[in-house]
CSV table of C-alpha atoms in Angstrom, one decimal:
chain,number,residue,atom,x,y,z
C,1,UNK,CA,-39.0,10.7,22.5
C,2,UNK,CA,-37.7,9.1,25.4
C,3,UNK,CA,-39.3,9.0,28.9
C,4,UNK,CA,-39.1,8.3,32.4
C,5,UNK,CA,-42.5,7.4,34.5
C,6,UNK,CA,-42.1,7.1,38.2
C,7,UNK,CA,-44.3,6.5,41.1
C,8,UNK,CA,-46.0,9.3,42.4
C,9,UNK,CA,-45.4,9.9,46.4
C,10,UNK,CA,-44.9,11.0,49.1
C,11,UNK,CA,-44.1,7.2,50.4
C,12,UNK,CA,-44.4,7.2,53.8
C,13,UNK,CA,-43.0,4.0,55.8
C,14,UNK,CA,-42.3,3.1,59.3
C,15,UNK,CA,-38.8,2.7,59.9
C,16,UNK,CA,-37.5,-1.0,59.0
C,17,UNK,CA,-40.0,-1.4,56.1
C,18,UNK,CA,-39.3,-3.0,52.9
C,19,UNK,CA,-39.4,-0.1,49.9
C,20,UNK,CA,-40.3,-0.4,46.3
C,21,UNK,CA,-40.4,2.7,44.1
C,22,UNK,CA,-41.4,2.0,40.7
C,23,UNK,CA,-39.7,3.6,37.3
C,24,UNK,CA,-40.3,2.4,33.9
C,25,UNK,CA,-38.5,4.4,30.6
C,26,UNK,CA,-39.4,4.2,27.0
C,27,UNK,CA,-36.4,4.6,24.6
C,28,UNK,CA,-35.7,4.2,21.4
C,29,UNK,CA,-32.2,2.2,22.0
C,30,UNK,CA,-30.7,0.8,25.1
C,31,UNK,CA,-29.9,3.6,27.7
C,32,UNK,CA,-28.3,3.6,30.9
C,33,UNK,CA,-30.1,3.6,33.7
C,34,UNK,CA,-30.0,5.7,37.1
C,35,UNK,CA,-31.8,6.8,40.5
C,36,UNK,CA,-30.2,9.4,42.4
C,37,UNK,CA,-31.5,11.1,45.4
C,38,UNK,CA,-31.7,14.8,46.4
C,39,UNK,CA,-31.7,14.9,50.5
C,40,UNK,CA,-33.1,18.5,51.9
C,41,UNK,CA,-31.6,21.4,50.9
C,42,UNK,CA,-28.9,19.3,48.8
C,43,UNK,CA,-28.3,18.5,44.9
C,44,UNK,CA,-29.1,15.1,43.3
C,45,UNK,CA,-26.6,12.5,44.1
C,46,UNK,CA,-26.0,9.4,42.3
C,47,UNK,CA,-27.5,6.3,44.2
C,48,UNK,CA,-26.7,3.8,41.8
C,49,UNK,CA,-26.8,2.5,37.8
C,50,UNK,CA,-26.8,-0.2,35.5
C,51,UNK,CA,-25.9,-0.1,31.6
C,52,UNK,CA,-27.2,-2.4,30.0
C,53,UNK,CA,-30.4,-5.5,30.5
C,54,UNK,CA,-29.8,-7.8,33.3
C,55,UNK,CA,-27.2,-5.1,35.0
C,56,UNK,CA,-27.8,-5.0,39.0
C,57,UNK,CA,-26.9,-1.8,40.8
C,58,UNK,CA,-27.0,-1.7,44.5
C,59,UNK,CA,-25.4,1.3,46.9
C,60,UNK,CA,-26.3,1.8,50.7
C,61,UNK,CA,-28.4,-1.1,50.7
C,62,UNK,CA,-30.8,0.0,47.9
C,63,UNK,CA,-30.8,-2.1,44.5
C,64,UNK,CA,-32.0,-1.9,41.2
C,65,UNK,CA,-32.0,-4.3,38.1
C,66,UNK,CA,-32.2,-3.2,34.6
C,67,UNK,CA,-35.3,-5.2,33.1
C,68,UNK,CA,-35.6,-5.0,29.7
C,69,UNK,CA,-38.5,-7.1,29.0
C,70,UNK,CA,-40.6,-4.6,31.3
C,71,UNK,CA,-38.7,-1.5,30.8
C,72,UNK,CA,-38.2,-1.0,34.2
C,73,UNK,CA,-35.6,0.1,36.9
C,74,UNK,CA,-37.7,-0.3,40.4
C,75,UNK,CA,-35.5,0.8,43.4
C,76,UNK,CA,-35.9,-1.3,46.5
C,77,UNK,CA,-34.4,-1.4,49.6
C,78,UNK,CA,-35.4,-4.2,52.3
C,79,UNK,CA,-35.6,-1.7,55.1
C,80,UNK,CA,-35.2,2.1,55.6
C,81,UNK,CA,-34.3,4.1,58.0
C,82,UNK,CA,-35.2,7.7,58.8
C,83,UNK,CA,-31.8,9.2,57.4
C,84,UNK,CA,-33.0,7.9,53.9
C,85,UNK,CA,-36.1,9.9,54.1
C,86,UNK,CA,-35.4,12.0,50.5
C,87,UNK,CA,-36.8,12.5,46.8
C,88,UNK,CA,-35.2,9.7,44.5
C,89,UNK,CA,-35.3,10.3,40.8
C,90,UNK,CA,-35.2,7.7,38.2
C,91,UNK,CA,-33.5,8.8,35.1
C,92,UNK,CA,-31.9,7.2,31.8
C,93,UNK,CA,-29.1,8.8,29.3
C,94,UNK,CA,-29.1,7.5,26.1
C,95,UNK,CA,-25.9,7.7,23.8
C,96,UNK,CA,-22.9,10.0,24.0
C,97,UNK,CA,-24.7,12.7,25.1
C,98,UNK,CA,-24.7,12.2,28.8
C,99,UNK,CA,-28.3,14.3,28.4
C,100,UNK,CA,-30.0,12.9,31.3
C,101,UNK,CA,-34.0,12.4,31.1
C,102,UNK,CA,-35.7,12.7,34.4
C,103,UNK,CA,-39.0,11.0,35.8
C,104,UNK,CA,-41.2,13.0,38.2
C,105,UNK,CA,-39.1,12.4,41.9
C,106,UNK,CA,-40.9,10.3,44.2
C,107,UNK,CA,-40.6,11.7,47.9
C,108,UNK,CA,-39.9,9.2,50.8
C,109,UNK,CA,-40.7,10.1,54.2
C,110,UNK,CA,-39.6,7.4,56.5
C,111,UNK,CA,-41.2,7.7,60.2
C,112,UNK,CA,-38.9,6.8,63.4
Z,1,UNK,CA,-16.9,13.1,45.8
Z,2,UNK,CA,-16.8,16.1,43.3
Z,3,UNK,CA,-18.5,19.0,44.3
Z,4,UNK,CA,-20.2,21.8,42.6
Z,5,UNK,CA,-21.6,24.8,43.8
Z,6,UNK,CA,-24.0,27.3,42.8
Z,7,UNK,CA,-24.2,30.7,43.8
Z,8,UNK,CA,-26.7,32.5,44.9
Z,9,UNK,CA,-28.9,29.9,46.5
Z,10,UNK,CA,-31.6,32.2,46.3
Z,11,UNK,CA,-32.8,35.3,44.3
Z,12,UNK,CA,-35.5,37.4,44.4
Z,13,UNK,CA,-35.8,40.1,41.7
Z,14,UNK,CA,-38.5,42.5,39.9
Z,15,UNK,CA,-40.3,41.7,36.7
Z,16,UNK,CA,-38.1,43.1,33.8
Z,17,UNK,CA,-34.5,42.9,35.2
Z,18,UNK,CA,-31.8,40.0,34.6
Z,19,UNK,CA,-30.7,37.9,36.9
Z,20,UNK,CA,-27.5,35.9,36.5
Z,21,UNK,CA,-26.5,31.9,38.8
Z,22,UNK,CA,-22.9,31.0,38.1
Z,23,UNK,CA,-22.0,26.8,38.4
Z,24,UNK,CA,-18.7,25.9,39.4
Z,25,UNK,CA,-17.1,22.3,39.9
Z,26,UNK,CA,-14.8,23.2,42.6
Z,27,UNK,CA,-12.4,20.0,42.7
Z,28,UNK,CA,-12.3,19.4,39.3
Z,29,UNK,CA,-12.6,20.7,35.4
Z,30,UNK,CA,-15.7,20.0,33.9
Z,31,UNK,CA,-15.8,20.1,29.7
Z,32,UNK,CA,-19.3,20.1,29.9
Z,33,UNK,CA,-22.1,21.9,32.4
Z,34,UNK,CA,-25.9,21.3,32.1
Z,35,UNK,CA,-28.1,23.6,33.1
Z,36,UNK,CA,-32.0,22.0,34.4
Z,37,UNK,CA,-35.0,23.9,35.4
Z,38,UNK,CA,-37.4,22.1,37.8
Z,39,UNK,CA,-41.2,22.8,38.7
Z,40,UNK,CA,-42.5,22.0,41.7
Z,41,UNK,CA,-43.8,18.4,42.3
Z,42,UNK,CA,-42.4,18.2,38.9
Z,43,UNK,CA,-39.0,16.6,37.2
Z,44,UNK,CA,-35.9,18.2,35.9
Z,45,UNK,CA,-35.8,19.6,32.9
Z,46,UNK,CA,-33.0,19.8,30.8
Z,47,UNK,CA,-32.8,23.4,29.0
Z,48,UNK,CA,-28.8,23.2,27.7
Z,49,UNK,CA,-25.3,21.6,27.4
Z,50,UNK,CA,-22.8,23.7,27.2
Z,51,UNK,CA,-19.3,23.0,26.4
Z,52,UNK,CA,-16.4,25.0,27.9
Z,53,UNK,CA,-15.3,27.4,24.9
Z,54,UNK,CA,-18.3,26.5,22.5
Z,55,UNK,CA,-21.5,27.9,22.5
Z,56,UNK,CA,-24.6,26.2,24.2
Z,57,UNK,CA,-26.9,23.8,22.6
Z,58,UNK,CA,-29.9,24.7,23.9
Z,59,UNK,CA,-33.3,21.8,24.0
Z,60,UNK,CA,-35.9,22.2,21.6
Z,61,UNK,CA,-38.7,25.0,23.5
Z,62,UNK,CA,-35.8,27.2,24.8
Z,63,UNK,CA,-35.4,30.4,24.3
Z,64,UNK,CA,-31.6,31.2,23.6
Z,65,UNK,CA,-31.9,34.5,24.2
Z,66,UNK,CA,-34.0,34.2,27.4
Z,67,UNK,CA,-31.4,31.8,28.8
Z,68,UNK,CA,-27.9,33.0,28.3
Z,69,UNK,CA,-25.2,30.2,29.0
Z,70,UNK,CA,-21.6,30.9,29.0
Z,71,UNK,CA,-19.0,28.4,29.9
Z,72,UNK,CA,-15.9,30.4,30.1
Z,73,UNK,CA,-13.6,28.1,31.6
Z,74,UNK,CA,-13.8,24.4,32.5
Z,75,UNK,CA,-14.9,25.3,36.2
Z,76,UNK,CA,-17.0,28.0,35.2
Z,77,UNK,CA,-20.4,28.1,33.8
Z,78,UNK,CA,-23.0,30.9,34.1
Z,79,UNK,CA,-26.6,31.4,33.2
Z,80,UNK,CA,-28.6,34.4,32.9
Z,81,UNK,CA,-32.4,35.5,32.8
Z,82,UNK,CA,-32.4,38.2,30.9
Z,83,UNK,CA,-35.6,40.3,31.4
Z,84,UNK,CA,-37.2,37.6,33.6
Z,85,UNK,CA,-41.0,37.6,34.2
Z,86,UNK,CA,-42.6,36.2,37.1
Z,87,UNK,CA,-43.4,32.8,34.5
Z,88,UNK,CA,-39.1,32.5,35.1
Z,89,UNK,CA,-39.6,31.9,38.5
Z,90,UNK,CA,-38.8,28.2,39.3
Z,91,UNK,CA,-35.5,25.9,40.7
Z,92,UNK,CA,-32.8,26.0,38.3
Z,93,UNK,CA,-30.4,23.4,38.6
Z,94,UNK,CA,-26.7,22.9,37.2
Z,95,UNK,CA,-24.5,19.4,36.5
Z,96,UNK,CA,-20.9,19.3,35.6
Z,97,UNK,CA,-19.6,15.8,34.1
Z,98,UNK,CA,-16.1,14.7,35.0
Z,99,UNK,CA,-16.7,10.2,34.9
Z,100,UNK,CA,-20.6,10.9,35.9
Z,101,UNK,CA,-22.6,14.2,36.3
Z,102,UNK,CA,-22.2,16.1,39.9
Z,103,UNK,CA,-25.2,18.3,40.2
Z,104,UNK,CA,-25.2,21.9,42.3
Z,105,UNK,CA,-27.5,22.6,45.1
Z,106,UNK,CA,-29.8,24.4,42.8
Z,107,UNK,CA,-30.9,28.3,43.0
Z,108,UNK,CA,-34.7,29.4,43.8
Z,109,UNK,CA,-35.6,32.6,41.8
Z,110,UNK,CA,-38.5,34.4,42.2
Z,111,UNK,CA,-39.6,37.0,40.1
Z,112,UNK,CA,-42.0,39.6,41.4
């Protein structure tokens, strides 16, 4: 069935460093893709998508681009601050569902 | 954005008794609720959709009668543990789509 693999954390950067959290999916067809991110004591939040191979999302200065070839939706963001300290899901949905398949979180701790 | 809350945001309860968290998308009506369960350091897992006015289709592995969904009304969707065991114990985490899914702040139940 379909999957999600994410990096395992906690990441833990000094404020103004470059960020790269890896996701790769397997999936039978062509899903969407997502990361959203769950600050403390709030629910998940959409950070940002792409639908389809090629497909760039970007929001608050984090991108993502849908890569086929690799199966892959890394997350990067050329530098943090503390305020985006958070755990950031990867996730895809496949079809009309809108089922939504999660990967592990990967926590972020981002030091002033 | 849309906002949806849960209620209670925590719960603590004996072995054997049932224990119900109610979803609500307080801005806007929501045909469809999901309901996720998540163990620590782990990811979300979906366990239903349910569909205002329709029964809930339940994921393969979950027990239907364990899990009681009802989705009422299109703001309105409620599960219950019925005779919950401390194994229940765990985040459970609900989603209501309007254009994307908005996900609730999740309730902590622990069962003694």
């Amino acid at each position: 069935g379909d999957s999600v693999t994410q990096m395992e954390g906690p990441v833990t950067l000094s404020e103004e460093a470059f960020l790269t959290i890896n996701c790769t999916y397997t999936a039978t067809g062509y899903p969407s893709l997502f990361w959203y991110v769950q600050y403390p004591g709030e629910g998940l939040q959409l950070l940002l998508k792409a639908t389809k191979a090629d497909d760039k999302g970007s929001n608050k200065g984090f991108e993502a681009t849908y890569r086929k070839e690799t199966t892959s939706f890394h997350l990067e963001k050329g530098s943090v601050q503390v305020s985006d300290s958070a755990v950031y899901f990867c996730a895809l949905s496949e079809g009309s569902s809108y089922k939504l398949i999660f990967g592990s979180g990967t926590r972020l701790l981002v030091r002033p | 954005g849309a906002v949806v809350s849960q209620h209670p945001s925590r719960v603590i309860c004996k072995s054997g008794t049932s224990v119900k968290i109610e979803c609500r998308s307080l801005d806007f009506q929501a045909t469809t609720m999901f309901w996720y369960r998540q163990f620590p350091k782990q990811s979300l897992m979906l366990m239903a959709t349910s569909n205002e006015g329709s029964k809930a289709t339940y994921e393969q592995g979950v027990e239907k009668d364990k899990f009681l969904i009802n989705h009422a009304s299109l703001t309105l969707s409620t599960l219950t543990v019925t005779s919950a065991h401390p194994e229940d114990s765990s985040f459970y985490i609900c989603s209501a789509r309007e254009f994307e899914q908005f996900f609730g702040p999740g309730t902590r139940l622990t069962v003694l």
